[in-house]
Amino acid sequence: MTVLFSCVCIAIVALYVVTVVATARLSRSYPSSEHFIDLNGRRLHCAERGTPSRDRPSLIFLHGASSNHREFIIALGKERLADLSKHWHLIFLDRPGQGGSDRAAGDQSPRVQADLAIAAAKELGAPSVIAIGHSWGASVVAQMAVHGGDFVQGAVFCAPATHPWPGERFRGVDWFYAVAGMPIIGWLFTRLIVLPVAWNQIGPGAEKVFAPDPTKPDYADALGARLVLRPKAFQANAQDVYQLRPFVTAQAPTYVRITCPVQIITGNKDKVVWPEIHSDGLARDISGAHKTVIEGGGHMPHQTHPDLVLKAIDAVNAARLAGSAQMPSSISAEPTNVT
C-alpha cells in the first residue's frame, strides 16, 4: 500500500510539473506582445492594424471557443490583411481568459464580453464598429448588435452559435467542459490531466473542426492552438462553452431587436454547430439579414472562404451607407479554397 501510495504521489507531481513547464513554454512561444487595455480590473490583449477613421467604422473580430486573436489574422492572410488595413482600422481581440487576456468572475457571459469588446474598441479610438464573429464569438457579436446602439453599425456571423440546441447530457456539449468547471475536481483535471492527454489531439481536433473541408496547412501551429490547454485558459473556455446554451436560450428572443445590417455565412455540412438551428435562426429573427450557404462547407468558413468574409463586410458597409438593414442578394460562395 505504501509503495502504491508513493507511486501515485510521484505520478501526480510528475503530471503537475509537465503541465507547469509546458504552460510556461507555450506562453513564451506565443507571446502577447501587442496592445493591452485595462478594463474593469482586467487586462485585455488585442492586435491592431490600420488606424481609426472618422469616415468609417472599425472592424472588430471575435474568435470562437478554443481559439485566440490570431484566428482571423490567419484567415485573412498577410496580403489581404495588408490591403484591408490600408482602408480599415482592424481590431483582433483575445476574449477574456484566452490568448493574453485576463479573466474575471462573470466573463463567461457573452453579454459581458460584448460590453468589454465595445469598451476596448472605444479605448482604441474606434468611432463605431462592424463586428465579425465566429462560432462562440458570434454570440458576443449578437449581444453587441442588440445592446450596442448606434456604435455597432453592422455584423457578420461566421458559423454562428447563437440559439439553443438539443442534447440532454452535459447541456449538449462534450463531458470535459462540465468536468473542467467543477470545484476542486476541475482544478485537478485541468492541472494534471488536460495538457498531457490532449497535447497530441490538437491536430485531429483541427481536422474535426474543419471537416469536411481539408484543414488549412499549419493552422494549429500558426494559431497556437495548444494555448487553450493551459489550465486557466482551459477552465475559462470550458465555462464559456458549458454556460452558452442557457444564455442563448434566454437571449435568442431579443435578436428581433437587431436593426443594423447583418450577413450570415455558414457551411451546410457543419458538424460542430447546427446551421439549421443557428444560422437559420438568425436569418429568421433578424429583419433584412442575408444568409450565404457554402455547399459542402464545414465549421470554418472564414478560413476556407476568406474572400467571402470580405464580401460580407463590404455588403454590410454598403447597406450602412445606404441607411438600410436590407442586404443585397448578390453575395455568393465560391468552391472551397484553403490557402
mmCIF file of C-alpha atoms in Angstrom:
data_model
loop_
_atom_site.group_PDB
_atom_site.id
_atom_site.type_symbol
_atom_site.label_atom_id
_atom_site.label_comp_id
_atom_site.label_asym_id
_atom_site.label_seq_id
_atom_site.Cartn_x
_atom_site.Cartn_y
_atom_site.Cartn_z
ATOM 1 C CA MET A 1 0.000 0.000 0.000
ATOM 2 C CA THR A 2 2.847 2.363 0.871
ATOM 3 C CA VAL A 3 4.544 1.651 -2.445
ATOM 4 C CA LEU A 4 1.301 2.217 -4.332
ATOM 5 C CA PHE A 5 0.675 5.486 -2.498
ATOM 6 C CA SER A 6 4.209 6.642 -3.276
ATOM 7 C CA CYS A 7 3.780 5.804 -6.955
ATOM 8 C CA VAL A 8 0.502 7.731 -7.104
ATOM 9 C CA CYS A 9 2.100 10.765 -5.465
ATOM 10 C CA ILE A 10 5.047 10.651 -7.861
ATOM 11 C CA ALA A 11 2.673 10.420 -10.838
ATOM 12 C CA ILE A 12 0.633 13.404 -9.602
ATOM 13 C CA VAL A 13 3.749 15.509 -9.089
ATOM 14 C CA ALA A 14 5.099 14.497 -12.499
ATOM 15 C CA LEU A 15 1.850 15.411 -14.279
ATOM 16 C CA TYR A 16 1.684 18.740 -12.476
ATOM 17 C CA VAL A 17 5.302 19.574 -13.374
ATOM 18 C CA VAL A 18 4.696 18.648 -17.014
ATOM 19 C CA THR A 19 1.700 20.996 -17.108
ATOM 20 C CA VAL A 20 3.565 23.863 -15.438
ATOM 21 C CA VAL A 21 6.619 23.548 -17.699
ATOM 22 C CA ALA A 22 4.611 23.143 -20.888
ATOM 23 C CA THR A 23 2.356 26.080 -19.968
ATOM 24 C CA ALA A 24 5.383 28.323 -19.494
ATOM 25 C CA ARG A 25 6.874 27.216 -22.806
ATOM 26 C CA LEU A 26 3.626 27.827 -24.644
ATOM 27 C CA SER A 27 3.360 31.343 -23.256
ATOM 28 C CA ARG A 28 6.936 32.067 -24.350
ATOM 29 C CA SER A 29 6.374 30.587 -27.802
ATOM 30 C CA TYR A 30 3.224 32.658 -28.385
ATOM 31 C CA PRO A 31 3.822 35.906 -26.512
ATOM 32 C CA SER A 32 1.122 38.503 -26.083
ATOM 33 C CA SER A 33 3.153 41.457 -27.245
ATOM 34 C CA GLU A 34 0.750 43.871 -28.882
ATOM 35 C CA HIS A 35 -1.865 46.037 -27.153
ATOM 36 C CA PHE A 36 -3.123 45.656 -23.596
ATOM 37 C CA ILE A 37 -6.225 47.513 -22.453
ATOM 38 C CA ASP A 38 -7.165 47.847 -18.785
ATOM 39 C CA LEU A 39 -10.923 47.425 -18.310
ATOM 40 C CA ASN A 40 -12.752 46.933 -15.030
ATOM 41 C CA GLY A 41 -9.877 45.246 -13.227
ATOM 42 C CA ARG A 42 -8.752 43.023 -16.104
ATOM 43 C CA ARG A 43 -6.263 43.412 -18.939
ATOM 44 C CA LEU A 44 -7.458 42.518 -22.412
ATOM 45 C CA HIS A 45 -4.969 41.775 -25.156
ATOM 46 C CA CYS A 46 -5.561 42.579 -28.803
ATOM 47 C CA ALA A 47 -3.778 43.052 -32.089
ATOM 48 C CA GLU A 48 -4.445 46.191 -34.085
ATOM 49 C CA ARG A 49 -3.886 47.015 -37.744
ATOM 50 C CA GLY A 50 -4.529 50.289 -39.536
ATOM 51 C CA THR A 51 -5.698 53.457 -37.837
ATOM 52 C CA PRO A 52 -9.127 54.688 -36.719
ATOM 53 C CA SER A 53 -11.000 56.921 -39.146
ATOM 54 C CA ARG A 54 -13.947 59.245 -38.642
ATOM 55 C CA ASP A 55 -15.184 58.269 -42.104
ATOM 56 C CA ARG A 56 -15.904 54.605 -41.411
ATOM 57 C CA PRO A 57 -16.322 52.123 -38.571
ATOM 58 C CA SER A 58 -13.519 49.975 -37.246
ATOM 59 C CA LEU A 59 -13.715 46.219 -37.795
ATOM 60 C CA ILE A 60 -13.556 44.110 -34.631
ATOM 61 C CA PHE A 61 -13.062 40.358 -34.893
ATOM 62 C CA LEU A 62 -14.225 37.923 -32.176
ATOM 63 C CA HIS A 63 -12.821 34.388 -32.243
ATOM 64 C CA GLY A 64 -14.684 31.254 -31.211
ATOM 65 C CA ALA A 65 -14.068 28.681 -28.500
ATOM 66 C CA SER A 66 -10.613 27.116 -28.040
ATOM 67 C CA SER A 67 -9.040 29.918 -30.053
ATOM 68 C CA ASN A 68 -7.460 33.378 -29.763
ATOM 69 C CA HIS A 69 -6.991 36.654 -31.620
ATOM 70 C CA ARG A 70 -4.833 35.020 -34.306
ATOM 71 C CA GLU A 71 -7.889 33.196 -35.711
ATOM 72 C CA PHE A 72 -8.974 35.896 -38.145
ATOM 73 C CA ILE A 73 -5.415 37.094 -38.803
ATOM 74 C CA ILE A 74 -4.635 33.608 -40.116
ATOM 75 C CA ALA A 75 -7.913 33.507 -42.028
ATOM 76 C CA LEU A 76 -7.266 36.751 -43.877
ATOM 77 C CA GLY A 77 -3.601 36.073 -44.587
ATOM 78 C CA LYS A 78 -0.808 38.605 -44.992
ATOM 79 C CA GLU A 79 -1.813 40.042 -48.365
ATOM 80 C CA ARG A 80 -5.491 40.530 -47.579
ATOM 81 C CA LEU A 81 -4.606 41.877 -44.156
ATOM 82 C CA ALA A 82 -2.154 44.400 -45.567
ATOM 83 C CA ASP A 83 -4.647 45.598 -48.175
ATOM 84 C CA LEU A 84 -7.554 45.729 -45.728
ATOM 85 C CA SER A 85 -5.585 47.731 -43.175
ATOM 86 C CA LYS A 86 -4.963 50.451 -45.773
ATOM 87 C CA HIS A 87 -8.666 51.252 -45.694
ATOM 88 C CA TRP A 88 -9.933 49.963 -42.356
ATOM 89 C CA HIS A 89 -8.986 50.016 -38.690
ATOM 90 C CA LEU A 90 -8.818 46.356 -37.590
ATOM 91 C CA ILE A 91 -9.074 45.032 -34.032
ATOM 92 C CA PHE A 92 -8.423 41.363 -33.224
ATOM 93 C CA LEU A 93 -9.380 40.708 -29.603
ATOM 94 C CA ASP A 94 -8.371 37.902 -27.261
ATOM 95 C CA ARG A 95 -11.640 37.157 -25.499
ATOM 96 C CA PRO A 96 -11.412 37.063 -21.667
ATOM 97 C CA GLY A 97 -9.317 34.149 -20.445
ATOM 98 C CA GLN A 98 -7.908 33.307 -23.896
ATOM 99 C CA GLY A 99 -4.639 34.285 -25.517
ATOM 100 C CA GLY A 100 -3.168 37.059 -23.412
ATOM 101 C CA SER A 101 -6.393 38.401 -21.886
ATOM 102 C CA ASP A 102 -7.276 38.254 -18.202
ATOM 103 C CA ARG A 103 -10.459 36.697 -16.873
ATOM 104 C CA ALA A 104 -12.815 37.943 -14.160
ATOM 105 C CA ALA A 105 -15.873 36.450 -12.494
ATOM 106 C CA GLY A 106 -18.872 36.514 -14.812
ATOM 107 C CA ASP A 107 -16.826 36.713 -18.018
ATOM 108 C CA GLN A 108 -18.440 33.537 -19.363
ATOM 109 C CA SER A 109 -21.420 35.705 -20.326
ATOM 110 C CA PRO A 110 -21.488 36.807 -23.992
ATOM 111 C CA ARG A 111 -23.191 39.990 -22.774
ATOM 112 C CA VAL A 112 -20.257 40.818 -20.501
ATOM 113 C CA GLN A 113 -17.824 40.014 -23.302
ATOM 114 C CA ALA A 114 -19.826 42.205 -25.693
ATOM 115 C CA ASP A 115 -19.605 45.149 -23.305
ATOM 116 C CA LEU A 116 -15.861 44.565 -22.953
ATOM 117 C CA ALA A 117 -15.391 44.371 -26.729
ATOM 118 C CA ILE A 118 -17.222 47.656 -27.213
ATOM 119 C CA ALA A 119 -15.242 49.309 -24.424
ATOM 120 C CA ALA A 120 -11.971 48.010 -25.907
ATOM 121 C CA ALA A 121 -12.865 49.335 -29.357
ATOM 122 C CA LYS A 122 -13.674 52.754 -27.914
ATOM 123 C CA GLU A 123 -10.412 52.728 -25.964
ATOM 124 C CA LEU A 124 -8.568 52.122 -29.252
ATOM 125 C CA GLY A 125 -10.261 55.088 -30.880
ATOM 126 C CA ALA A 126 -12.985 53.372 -32.916
ATOM 127 C CA PRO A 127 -15.821 55.819 -33.769
ATOM 128 C CA SER A 128 -18.112 52.795 -34.289
ATOM 129 C CA VAL A 129 -17.668 49.180 -35.315
ATOM 130 C CA ILE A 130 -18.717 46.440 -37.663
ATOM 131 C CA ALA A 131 -18.382 43.253 -35.599
ATOM 132 C CA ILE A 132 -17.329 39.936 -37.100
ATOM 133 C CA GLY A 133 -17.623 36.763 -35.013
ATOM 134 C CA HIS A 134 -17.007 33.060 -35.472
ATOM 135 C CA SER A 135 -18.922 30.300 -33.665
ATOM 136 C CA TRP A 136 -18.966 31.134 -29.913
ATOM 137 C CA GLY A 137 -17.705 34.614 -30.769
ATOM 138 C CA ALA A 138 -20.848 35.132 -32.849
ATOM 139 C CA SER A 139 -22.872 35.042 -29.632
ATOM 140 C CA VAL A 140 -20.815 38.040 -28.499
ATOM 141 C CA VAL A 141 -21.477 39.812 -31.801
ATOM 142 C CA ALA A 142 -25.198 39.201 -31.346
ATOM 143 C CA GLN A 143 -25.085 40.860 -27.932
ATOM 144 C CA MET A 144 -23.130 43.769 -29.356
ATOM 145 C CA ALA A 145 -25.770 44.215 -32.050
ATOM 146 C CA VAL A 146 -28.650 44.002 -29.555
ATOM 147 C CA HIS A 147 -27.205 46.291 -26.886
ATOM 148 C CA GLY A 148 -24.543 48.371 -28.652
ATOM 149 C CA GLY A 149 -26.829 51.021 -30.096
ATOM 150 C CA ASP A 150 -25.503 53.172 -32.928
ATOM 151 C CA PHE A 151 -21.932 52.241 -32.030
ATOM 152 C CA VAL A 152 -22.466 48.845 -33.697
ATOM 153 C CA GLN A 153 -23.040 49.629 -37.366
ATOM 154 C CA GLY A 154 -23.169 46.083 -38.699
ATOM 155 C CA ALA A 155 -22.476 42.418 -38.011
ATOM 156 C CA VAL A 156 -21.031 39.432 -39.845
ATOM 157 C CA PHE A 157 -21.728 35.976 -38.386
ATOM 158 C CA CYS A 158 -19.472 33.079 -39.434
ATOM 159 C CA ALA A 159 -20.771 29.599 -38.499
ATOM 160 C CA PRO A 160 -22.571 31.168 -35.528
ATOM 161 C CA ALA A 161 -23.554 29.540 -32.239
ATOM 162 C CA THR A 162 -26.431 31.760 -31.152
ATOM 163 C CA HIS A 163 -29.515 29.634 -30.448
ATOM 164 C CA PRO A 164 -30.426 26.795 -28.046
ATOM 165 C CA TRP A 165 -29.582 23.311 -29.306
ATOM 166 C CA PRO A 166 -30.714 19.822 -28.252
ATOM 167 C CA GLY A 167 -28.895 17.369 -26.000
ATOM 168 C CA GLU A 168 -29.765 16.118 -22.518
ATOM 169 C CA ARG A 169 -26.341 15.151 -21.151
ATOM 170 C CA PHE A 170 -23.881 17.923 -20.295
ATOM 171 C CA ARG A 171 -26.119 20.523 -21.952
ATOM 172 C CA GLY A 172 -25.385 19.037 -25.361
ATOM 173 C CA VAL A 173 -21.584 19.570 -25.242
ATOM 174 C CA ASP A 174 -18.636 17.278 -24.525
ATOM 175 C CA TRP A 175 -18.313 15.976 -20.962
ATOM 176 C CA PHE A 176 -14.940 17.563 -20.253
ATOM 177 C CA TYR A 177 -16.426 21.063 -20.450
ATOM 178 C CA ALA A 178 -18.618 20.170 -17.479
ATOM 179 C CA VAL A 179 -15.810 18.494 -15.522
ATOM 180 C CA ALA A 180 -13.372 21.380 -16.005
ATOM 181 C CA GLY A 181 -15.765 23.777 -14.299
ATOM 182 C CA MET A 182 -16.339 21.680 -11.188
ATOM 183 C CA PRO A 183 -14.943 22.839 -7.826
ATOM 184 C CA ILE A 184 -11.734 21.006 -6.827
ATOM 185 C CA ILE A 185 -12.214 18.296 -9.460
ATOM 186 C CA GLY A 186 -11.947 20.900 -12.214
ATOM 187 C CA TRP A 187 -8.751 22.319 -10.722
ATOM 188 C CA LEU A 188 -7.155 18.857 -10.576
ATOM 189 C CA PHE A 189 -8.450 17.907 -14.026
ATOM 190 C CA THR A 190 -7.001 20.970 -15.755
ATOM 191 C CA ARG A 191 -3.657 20.856 -13.934
ATOM 192 C CA LEU A 192 -2.957 17.132 -14.085
ATOM 193 C CA ILE A 193 -4.856 15.592 -16.986
ATOM 194 C CA VAL A 194 -5.794 18.003 -19.768
ATOM 195 C CA LEU A 195 -2.456 19.103 -21.178
ATOM 196 C CA PRO A 196 -0.583 15.758 -21.091
ATOM 197 C CA VAL A 197 -3.550 13.845 -22.529
ATOM 198 C CA ALA A 198 -4.753 16.381 -25.089
ATOM 199 C CA TRP A 199 -1.354 17.583 -26.345
ATOM 200 C CA ASN A 200 -1.325 15.212 -29.319
ATOM 201 C CA GLN A 201 -5.050 15.636 -30.007
ATOM 202 C CA ILE A 202 -4.734 19.192 -31.302
ATOM 203 C CA GLY A 203 -4.104 18.129 -34.913
ATOM 204 C CA PRO A 204 -7.009 15.656 -35.072
ATOM 205 C CA GLY A 205 -9.150 18.238 -33.295
ATOM 206 C CA ALA A 206 -8.439 20.794 -36.019
ATOM 207 C CA GLU A 207 -9.308 18.226 -38.687
ATOM 208 C CA LYS A 208 -12.633 17.588 -36.968
ATOM 209 C CA VAL A 209 -13.475 21.284 -36.803
ATOM 210 C CA PHE A 210 -12.613 21.887 -40.477
ATOM 211 C CA ALA A 211 -14.336 18.715 -41.764
ATOM 212 C CA PRO A 212 -15.477 18.014 -44.379
ATOM 213 C CA ASP A 213 -13.128 20.732 -45.659
ATOM 214 C CA PRO A 214 -9.402 19.962 -45.571
ATOM 215 C CA THR A 215 -7.527 21.512 -42.665
ATOM 216 C CA LYS A 216 -5.628 24.662 -43.524
ATOM 217 C CA PRO A 217 -1.888 23.867 -43.669
ATOM 218 C CA ASP A 218 -0.052 24.674 -40.408
ATOM 219 C CA TYR A 219 -3.266 26.100 -38.937
ATOM 220 C CA ALA A 220 -2.800 24.708 -35.407
ATOM 221 C CA ASP A 221 0.804 25.864 -35.118
ATOM 222 C CA ALA A 222 0.097 29.318 -36.551
ATOM 223 C CA LEU A 223 -2.848 29.762 -34.206
ATOM 224 C CA GLY A 224 -1.053 28.500 -31.141
ATOM 225 C CA ALA A 225 -3.944 26.087 -30.664
ATOM 226 C CA ARG A 226 -2.289 24.434 -27.655
ATOM 227 C CA LEU A 227 -2.573 27.695 -25.726
ATOM 228 C CA VAL A 228 -6.079 26.594 -24.752
ATOM 229 C CA LEU A 229 -4.577 23.620 -22.889
ATOM 230 C CA ARG A 230 -3.091 25.939 -20.274
ATOM 231 C CA PRO A 231 -5.083 25.325 -17.079
ATOM 232 C CA LYS A 232 -6.652 28.757 -16.667
ATOM 233 C CA ALA A 233 -7.393 29.061 -20.374
ATOM 234 C CA PHE A 234 -8.972 25.598 -20.475
ATOM 235 C CA GLN A 235 -11.181 26.363 -17.493
ATOM 236 C CA ALA A 236 -12.241 29.689 -18.994
ATOM 237 C CA ASN A 237 -13.008 28.053 -22.328
ATOM 238 C CA ALA A 238 -14.955 25.271 -20.602
ATOM 239 C CA GLN A 239 -17.031 27.818 -18.685
ATOM 240 C CA ASP A 240 -17.795 29.667 -21.916
ATOM 241 C CA VAL A 241 -18.921 26.530 -23.735
ATOM 242 C CA TYR A 242 -20.855 24.931 -20.871
ATOM 243 C CA GLN A 243 -22.722 28.123 -19.983
ATOM 244 C CA LEU A 244 -23.594 29.121 -23.542
ATOM 245 C CA ARG A 245 -26.809 27.121 -24.037
ATOM 246 C CA PRO A 246 -28.701 28.540 -21.042
ATOM 247 C CA PHE A 247 -27.544 32.010 -22.051
ATOM 248 C CA VAL A 248 -28.704 31.846 -25.671
ATOM 249 C CA THR A 249 -31.930 30.142 -24.605
ATOM 250 C CA ALA A 250 -32.783 33.287 -22.683
ATOM 251 C CA GLN A 251 -31.343 35.763 -25.179
ATOM 252 C CA ALA A 252 -32.373 34.418 -28.600
ATOM 253 C CA PRO A 253 -35.796 36.132 -28.413
ATOM 254 C CA THR A 254 -34.013 39.506 -28.246
ATOM 255 C CA TYR A 255 -32.410 39.138 -31.688
ATOM 256 C CA VAL A 256 -35.510 40.625 -33.277
ATOM 257 C CA ARG A 257 -34.272 43.932 -31.861
ATOM 258 C CA ILE A 258 -31.194 43.913 -34.123
ATOM 259 C CA THR A 259 -31.623 46.600 -36.766
ATOM 260 C CA CYS A 260 -28.106 47.008 -38.155
ATOM 261 C CA PRO A 261 -27.121 45.311 -41.444
ATOM 262 C CA VAL A 262 -26.302 41.621 -40.952
ATOM 263 C CA GLN A 263 -24.558 38.976 -43.041
ATOM 264 C CA ILE A 264 -24.503 35.286 -42.091
ATOM 265 C CA ILE A 265 -22.034 32.780 -43.570
ATOM 266 C CA THR A 266 -22.493 29.062 -42.966
ATOM 267 C CA GLY A 267 -21.468 25.702 -44.361
ATOM 268 C CA ASN A 268 -24.313 23.244 -44.828
ATOM 269 C CA LYS A 269 -22.106 20.339 -43.641
ATOM 270 C CA ASP A 270 -21.061 21.979 -40.386
ATOM 271 C CA LYS A 271 -20.948 19.226 -37.725
ATOM 272 C CA VAL A 272 -19.824 21.461 -34.829
ATOM 273 C CA VAL A 273 -22.926 23.655 -34.714
ATOM 274 C CA TRP A 274 -26.254 23.064 -36.443
ATOM 275 C CA PRO A 275 -26.706 25.544 -39.335
ATOM 276 C CA GLU A 276 -30.430 24.823 -39.396
ATOM 277 C CA ILE A 277 -30.657 25.965 -35.764
ATOM 278 C CA HIS A 278 -28.217 28.856 -35.515
ATOM 279 C CA SER A 279 -27.742 30.383 -38.980
ATOM 280 C CA ASP A 280 -31.328 29.743 -39.999
ATOM 281 C CA GLY A 281 -32.439 31.103 -36.634
ATOM 282 C CA LEU A 282 -30.559 34.355 -37.130
ATOM 283 C CA ALA A 283 -31.875 34.732 -40.675
ATOM 284 C CA ARG A 284 -35.384 34.202 -39.327
ATOM 285 C CA ASP A 285 -35.050 36.504 -36.327
ATOM 286 C CA ILE A 286 -33.202 39.472 -37.843
ATOM 287 C CA SER A 287 -35.138 41.506 -40.377
ATOM 288 C CA GLY A 288 -33.177 42.087 -43.584
ATOM 289 C CA ALA A 289 -30.361 39.675 -42.726
ATOM 290 C CA HIS A 290 -28.752 37.870 -45.647
ATOM 291 C CA LYS A 291 -27.536 34.282 -45.333
ATOM 292 C CA THR A 292 -24.904 32.729 -47.598
ATOM 293 C CA VAL A 293 -24.644 28.928 -47.586
ATOM 294 C CA ILE A 294 -21.424 27.214 -48.635
ATOM 295 C CA GLU A 295 -22.398 23.900 -50.217
ATOM 296 C CA GLY A 296 -20.354 21.127 -48.622
ATOM 297 C CA GLY A 297 -18.700 23.584 -46.240
ATOM 298 C CA GLY A 298 -17.799 22.885 -42.620
ATOM 299 C CA HIS A 299 -17.389 24.958 -39.474
ATOM 300 C CA MET A 300 -14.550 27.219 -40.631
ATOM 301 C CA PRO A 301 -15.946 29.327 -43.490
ATOM 302 C CA HIS A 302 -13.712 32.288 -42.612
ATOM 303 C CA GLN A 303 -10.659 30.065 -43.089
ATOM 304 C CA THR A 304 -11.827 28.291 -46.249
ATOM 305 C CA HIS A 305 -13.556 31.308 -47.841
ATOM 306 C CA PRO A 306 -11.829 34.472 -46.555
ATOM 307 C CA ASP A 307 -12.838 36.470 -49.618
ATOM 308 C CA LEU A 308 -16.466 35.730 -48.807
ATOM 309 C CA VAL A 309 -15.952 37.335 -45.402
ATOM 310 C CA LEU A 310 -14.559 40.428 -47.131
ATOM 311 C CA LYS A 311 -17.584 40.498 -49.462
ATOM 312 C CA ALA A 312 -19.858 40.272 -46.426
ATOM 313 C CA ILE A 313 -18.080 43.197 -44.750
ATOM 314 C CA ASP A 314 -18.385 45.252 -47.933
ATOM 315 C CA ALA A 315 -22.090 44.408 -48.205
ATOM 316 C CA VAL A 316 -22.721 45.392 -44.586
ATOM 317 C CA ASN A 317 -20.852 48.651 -45.110
ATOM 318 C CA ALA A 318 -22.781 49.400 -48.313
ATOM 319 C CA ALA A 319 -26.072 48.837 -46.520
ATOM 320 C CA ARG A 320 -24.870 51.016 -43.657
ATOM 321 C CA LEU A 321 -24.045 53.856 -46.042
ATOM 322 C CA ALA A 322 -27.419 53.440 -47.721
ATOM 323 C CA GLY A 323 -29.117 53.664 -44.336
ATOM 324 C CA SER A 324 -30.773 50.280 -44.709
ATOM 325 C CA ALA A 325 -30.597 46.929 -42.969
ATOM 326 C CA GLN A 326 -31.714 45.207 -46.175
ATOM 327 C CA MET A 327 -28.889 43.132 -47.637
ATOM 328 C CA PRO A 328 -28.133 42.703 -51.324
ATOM 329 C CA SER A 329 -28.681 39.149 -52.592
ATOM 330 C CA SER A 330 -25.637 39.065 -54.896
ATOM 331 C CA ILE A 331 -23.135 37.606 -52.429
ATOM 332 C CA SER A 332 -22.306 34.027 -53.260
ATOM 333 C CA ALA A 333 -19.829 31.400 -52.101
ATOM 334 C CA GLU A 334 -17.132 30.082 -54.392
ATOM 335 C CA PRO A 335 -15.856 26.487 -54.147
ATOM 336 C CA THR A 336 -13.807 25.753 -51.031
ATOM 337 C CA ASN A 337 -10.337 27.271 -51.254
ATOM 338 C CA VAL A 338 -7.934 26.521 -48.415
ATOM 339 C CA THR A 339 -4.739 28.573 -48.705
#
